[in-house]
């Protein structure tokens, strides 16, 4: 009895520590975004002052708002392309028997193991060849390439767990493979689609290296680059308050999306873990 009680206490203490360690950086960014002057450099758990000046400065910059819109467009289009390609590819890998299927799946997963810097020069040459440098499509292309391996792997694993009888019944009724994918499998794939789509969106939203390399003009930047290039009145002045305010503004949409789809995210992550 005592061991059980001590175990429960230790478990909840561990949970509290994990939550505090995970949440505190964002909490500190929030309280810092409301401060200015020397208060920015004073460690505290509660804000010493409350001012919206940092948020006003950030939101008054048209370049930041344009960068925010660019990030929304690029992340949304990346998710759309990645899911469409991943659903069709996962159907072939999970339901169609052909020689080398396992090797192909491992190769797709292996692509995601390369660090971004290792393929940066080759991808730069490809983007120049296609004529999309300094355009949103350069980032959509690069993000889709790096998002596809994960989405294909997850959706293939999920699709393998769907009952074969459902597909066979649809084929007997005259359904084509495209009808099977769109009318039969898609309604069952929603938890996995939400999970992979949200993770792909977060990856595209937060990506910095490709966004910095493949865009050069202020109108084509995404928010991570815009935040990194925020500067004060002089080259020696770093507006930490404005940077924190911009970081909070950029993070809030992700938190809202996670809260909205949290049930489907859990279902998608745990799907396929236990065979019934």
Coordinates of C-alpha atoms in Angstrom, one line a residue:
X1 CA 0.0 0.0 0.0
X2 CA 2.8 2.4 1.0
X3 CA 4.8 1.5 -2.1
X4 CA 1.7 2.2 -4.3
X5 CA 1.2 5.5 -2.6
X6 CA 4.9 6.5 -3.0
X7 CA 4.8 5.4 -6.6
X8 CA 1.8 7.6 -7.3
X9 CA 3.4 10.6 -5.6
X10 CA 6.6 10.1 -7.5
X11 CA 4.6 9.8 -10.8
X12 CA 2.7 13.0 -10.2
X13 CA 5.9 14.9 -9.1
X14 CA 7.5 13.7 -12.4
X15 CA 4.5 14.9 -14.4
X16 CA 4.5 18.3 -12.7
X17 CA 8.3 18.7 -13.4
X18 CA 7.8 17.7 -17.1
X19 CA 5.0 20.2 -17.5
X20 CA 6.9 23.0 -15.7
X21 CA 10.0 22.4 -17.8
X22 CA 8.0 22.3 -21.0
X23 CA 5.7 25.3 -20.4
X24 CA 8.0 27.7 -18.6
X25 CA 10.0 28.9 -21.6
X26 CA 6.8 29.9 -23.3
X27 CA 5.5 31.4 -20.1
X28 CA 8.7 33.4 -19.7
X29 CA 8.3 34.6 -23.3
X30 CA 4.8 35.8 -22.6
X31 CA 5.7 37.8 -19.4
X32 CA 8.8 39.2 -21.1
X33 CA 6.8 40.4 -24.1
X34 CA 4.8 42.7 -21.8
X35 CA 8.0 44.3 -20.3
X36 CA 10.4 46.9 -21.6
X37 CA 13.7 48.6 -20.5
X38 CA 15.8 47.1 -17.8
X39 CA 12.9 44.9 -16.7
X40 CA 13.6 42.6 -19.7
X41 CA 16.9 41.5 -18.2
X42 CA 15.6 41.0 -14.6
X43 CA 14.7 37.3 -13.9
X44 CA 11.2 37.1 -12.5
X45 CA 8.2 34.8 -12.4
X46 CA 5.6 37.6 -12.6
X47 CA 5.8 40.6 -14.9
X48 CA 7.0 43.8 -13.2
X49 CA 5.2 45.9 -15.7
X50 CA 2.3 45.4 -18.2
X51 CA 2.5 47.1 -21.6
X52 CA 1.3 46.3 -25.1
X53 CA 3.9 48.5 -26.7
X54 CA 5.9 45.5 -28.0
X55 CA 2.9 44.0 -29.6
X56 CA 2.0 47.3 -31.2
X57 CA 5.5 47.7 -32.6
X58 CA 5.4 44.2 -34.1
X59 CA 1.9 44.4 -35.5
X60 CA 2.5 47.9 -37.0
X61 CA 5.2 46.5 -39.2
X62 CA 3.8 45.5 -42.6
X63 CA 6.7 43.3 -43.3
X64 CA 5.9 41.1 -40.3
X65 CA 2.3 40.8 -41.2
X66 CA 3.3 39.9 -44.8
X67 CA 5.7 37.3 -43.4
X68 CA 2.9 35.9 -41.2
X69 CA 0.7 35.6 -44.3
X70 CA 3.5 33.9 -46.2
X71 CA 4.0 31.3 -43.5
X72 CA 0.3 30.6 -43.4
X73 CA 0.1 30.1 -47.2
X74 CA 3.3 28.0 -47.4
X75 CA 2.5 25.8 -44.4
X76 CA -1.1 25.2 -45.6
X77 CA -0.1 24.4 -49.2
X78 CA 2.7 22.1 -48.0
X79 CA 0.3 20.2 -45.8
X80 CA -2.2 19.8 -48.7
X81 CA 0.5 18.5 -51.2
X82 CA 2.0 16.2 -48.6
X83 CA -1.3 14.6 -47.6
X84 CA -2.5 14.1 -51.1
X85 CA 0.8 12.5 -52.2
X86 CA 1.1 10.5 -48.9
X87 CA -2.4 9.1 -49.1
X88 CA -1.9 7.7 -52.6
X89 CA 1.6 6.5 -51.9
X90 CA 0.5 4.8 -48.6
X91 CA -2.3 3.0 -50.4
X92 CA 0.1 1.6 -52.9
X93 CA 2.6 0.6 -50.2
X94 CA 0.0 -0.8 -47.8
X95 CA -2.4 -2.5 -50.2
X96 CA -0.6 -3.3 -53.5
X97 CA 1.9 -6.2 -53.5
X98 CA 4.9 -5.6 -55.6
X99 CA 8.6 -6.6 -55.5
X100 CA 10.8 -4.3 -53.4
X101 CA 8.0 -2.7 -51.4
X102 CA 9.7 -3.1 -48.1
X103 CA 13.0 -1.7 -49.5
X104 CA 11.1 1.3 -51.0
X105 CA 9.4 2.0 -47.7
X106 CA 12.8 1.9 -45.9
X107 CA 14.3 4.2 -48.5
X108 CA 11.5 6.7 -48.1
X109 CA 12.1 6.7 -44.3
X110 CA 15.9 7.0 -44.9
X111 CA 15.4 10.2 -46.8
X112 CA 14.2 11.9 -43.6
X113 CA 17.4 11.0 -41.8
X114 CA 19.6 13.4 -43.9
X115 CA 20.2 16.7 -42.1
X116 CA 19.0 19.8 -44.0
X117 CA 22.4 21.2 -44.4
X118 CA 23.6 18.1 -46.2
X119 CA 21.1 18.6 -49.1
X120 CA 21.0 22.4 -49.0
X121 CA 23.4 22.9 -52.0
X122 CA 21.7 20.3 -54.2
X123 CA 18.2 21.6 -53.4
X124 CA 19.4 25.2 -54.1
X125 CA 20.5 24.1 -57.6
X126 CA 17.2 22.4 -58.2
X127 CA 15.2 25.4 -57.1
X128 CA 17.3 27.7 -59.4
X129 CA 16.8 25.3 -62.3
X130 CA 13.0 25.4 -61.8
X131 CA 13.1 29.2 -61.6
X132 CA 11.3 29.4 -58.2
X133 CA 14.1 31.0 -56.2
X134 CA 12.8 33.7 -53.9
X135 CA 9.2 32.5 -54.4
X136 CA 6.9 30.7 -52.0
X137 CA 6.9 27.6 -54.2
X138 CA 10.6 27.1 -53.4
X139 CA 9.8 26.6 -49.8
X140 CA 6.6 24.6 -50.6
X141 CA 8.8 22.2 -52.7
X142 CA 11.6 21.8 -50.1
X143 CA 9.1 21.4 -47.2
X144 CA 7.1 18.9 -49.1
X145 CA 10.2 16.8 -49.8
X146 CA 11.2 16.7 -46.2
X147 CA 7.6 16.2 -44.9
X148 CA 6.6 13.3 -47.2
X149 CA 8.7 10.5 -45.6
X150 CA 7.1 10.9 -42.2
X151 CA 3.6 11.3 -43.6
X152 CA 4.0 8.3 -45.9
X153 CA 5.4 6.1 -43.2
X154 CA 2.6 7.0 -40.7
X155 CA -0.2 6.7 -43.1
X156 CA 1.1 3.4 -44.5
X157 CA 1.3 1.9 -41.0
X158 CA -2.2 3.2 -40.3
X159 CA -3.7 1.9 -43.6
X160 CA -2.2 -1.6 -43.0
X161 CA -4.4 -1.9 -39.9
X162 CA -7.6 -1.2 -41.7
X163 CA -9.7 -4.3 -42.4
X164 CA -9.2 -5.8 -45.8
X165 CA -12.9 -6.8 -45.9
X166 CA -13.9 -3.2 -46.3
X167 CA -11.7 -2.8 -49.4
X168 CA -12.9 -6.1 -50.8
X169 CA -16.5 -5.2 -50.4
X170 CA -16.0 -1.9 -52.2
X171 CA -14.1 -3.6 -55.1
X172 CA -17.0 -6.1 -55.4
X173 CA -19.4 -3.2 -55.7
X174 CA -17.3 -1.9 -58.6
X175 CA -15.2 0.7 -56.9
X176 CA -12.0 1.8 -58.5
X177 CA -8.8 2.3 -56.4
X178 CA -9.4 6.1 -56.4
X179 CA -13.0 5.6 -55.1
X180 CA -11.6 3.2 -52.4
X181 CA -9.1 5.8 -51.3
X182 CA -11.5 8.8 -51.3
X183 CA -14.8 7.2 -50.3
X184 CA -13.7 4.3 -48.1
X185 CA -10.3 4.9 -46.6
X186 CA -10.3 8.7 -46.1
X187 CA -13.1 8.8 -43.5
X188 CA -11.3 6.1 -41.5
X189 CA -7.9 7.9 -41.9
X190 CA -9.0 11.2 -40.3
X191 CA -7.1 10.7 -37.0
X192 CA -3.9 9.9 -38.9
X193 CA -4.4 12.7 -41.4
X194 CA -4.9 15.2 -38.6
X195 CA -1.8 14.1 -36.8
X196 CA 0.5 14.0 -39.8
X197 CA -1.0 17.2 -41.2
X198 CA -0.6 19.1 -38.0
X199 CA 3.0 17.9 -37.5
X200 CA 3.8 18.8 -41.1
X201 CA 2.2 22.3 -40.6
X202 CA 4.3 22.8 -37.5
X203 CA 7.5 21.7 -39.3
X204 CA 6.8 24.1 -42.2
X205 CA 5.8 26.9 -39.9
X206 CA 8.9 26.8 -37.7
X207 CA 11.5 25.9 -40.4
X208 CA 14.4 28.5 -40.7
X209 CA 17.3 27.3 -42.7
X210 CA 15.5 26.8 -46.1
X211 CA 13.4 29.9 -45.5
X212 CA 16.6 32.0 -45.0
X213 CA 18.4 30.4 -47.9
X214 CA 15.7 30.3 -50.6
X215 CA 14.2 33.8 -50.0
X216 CA 16.0 37.1 -50.2
X217 CA 13.4 39.8 -50.4
X218 CA 11.5 41.1 -47.4
X219 CA 8.1 40.4 -49.1
X220 CA 8.8 36.7 -49.5
X221 CA 10.1 35.9 -46.0
X222 CA 8.4 33.7 -43.5
X223 CA 8.0 34.5 -39.8
X224 CA 11.0 32.7 -38.4
X225 CA 13.3 34.7 -40.7
X226 CA 11.4 37.9 -40.0
X227 CA 11.8 37.4 -36.2
X228 CA 15.5 36.6 -36.6
X229 CA 16.0 39.8 -38.6
X230 CA 14.2 42.1 -36.3
X231 CA 16.5 45.0 -35.3
X232 CA 16.3 48.1 -33.1
X233 CA 17.0 51.7 -33.8
X234 CA 20.7 51.0 -34.2
X235 CA 22.7 48.0 -35.3
X236 CA 23.8 47.5 -31.7
X237 CA 20.3 47.4 -30.2
X238 CA 18.4 44.1 -30.1
X239 CA 14.6 44.6 -29.3
X240 CA 14.2 41.6 -27.1
X241 CA 10.7 42.7 -26.1
X242 CA 9.5 42.9 -29.7
X243 CA 11.2 39.5 -30.5
X244 CA 9.4 37.9 -27.6
X245 CA 6.0 39.5 -28.6
X246 CA 6.5 38.2 -32.2
X247 CA 7.4 34.7 -30.9
X248 CA 4.2 34.6 -28.8
X249 CA 2.1 35.8 -31.8
X250 CA 3.6 33.1 -34.0
X251 CA 3.2 30.3 -31.3
X252 CA -0.4 31.0 -30.4
X253 CA -1.9 29.6 -33.7
X254 CA -0.1 26.3 -33.2
X255 CA -1.4 26.0 -29.7
X256 CA -4.9 26.7 -30.9
X257 CA -4.6 24.0 -33.6
X258 CA -3.3 21.5 -31.1
X259 CA -6.1 22.2 -28.6
X260 CA -8.8 21.9 -31.4
X261 CA -7.5 18.6 -32.7
X262 CA -6.0 17.1 -29.6
X263 CA -8.4 14.1 -29.5
X264 CA -7.7 13.2 -33.1
X265 CA -3.9 13.7 -32.5
X266 CA -3.9 11.2 -29.7
X267 CA -6.0 8.8 -31.7
X268 CA -3.7 9.1 -34.7
X269 CA -0.5 8.6 -32.6
X270 CA -1.9 5.5 -30.9
X271 CA -3.5 4.0 -33.9
X272 CA -1.9 0.8 -35.1
X273 CA -0.1 0.3 -31.8
X274 CA -2.4 -2.5 -30.7
X275 CA -3.9 -5.1 -33.1
X276 CA -7.5 -6.1 -32.4

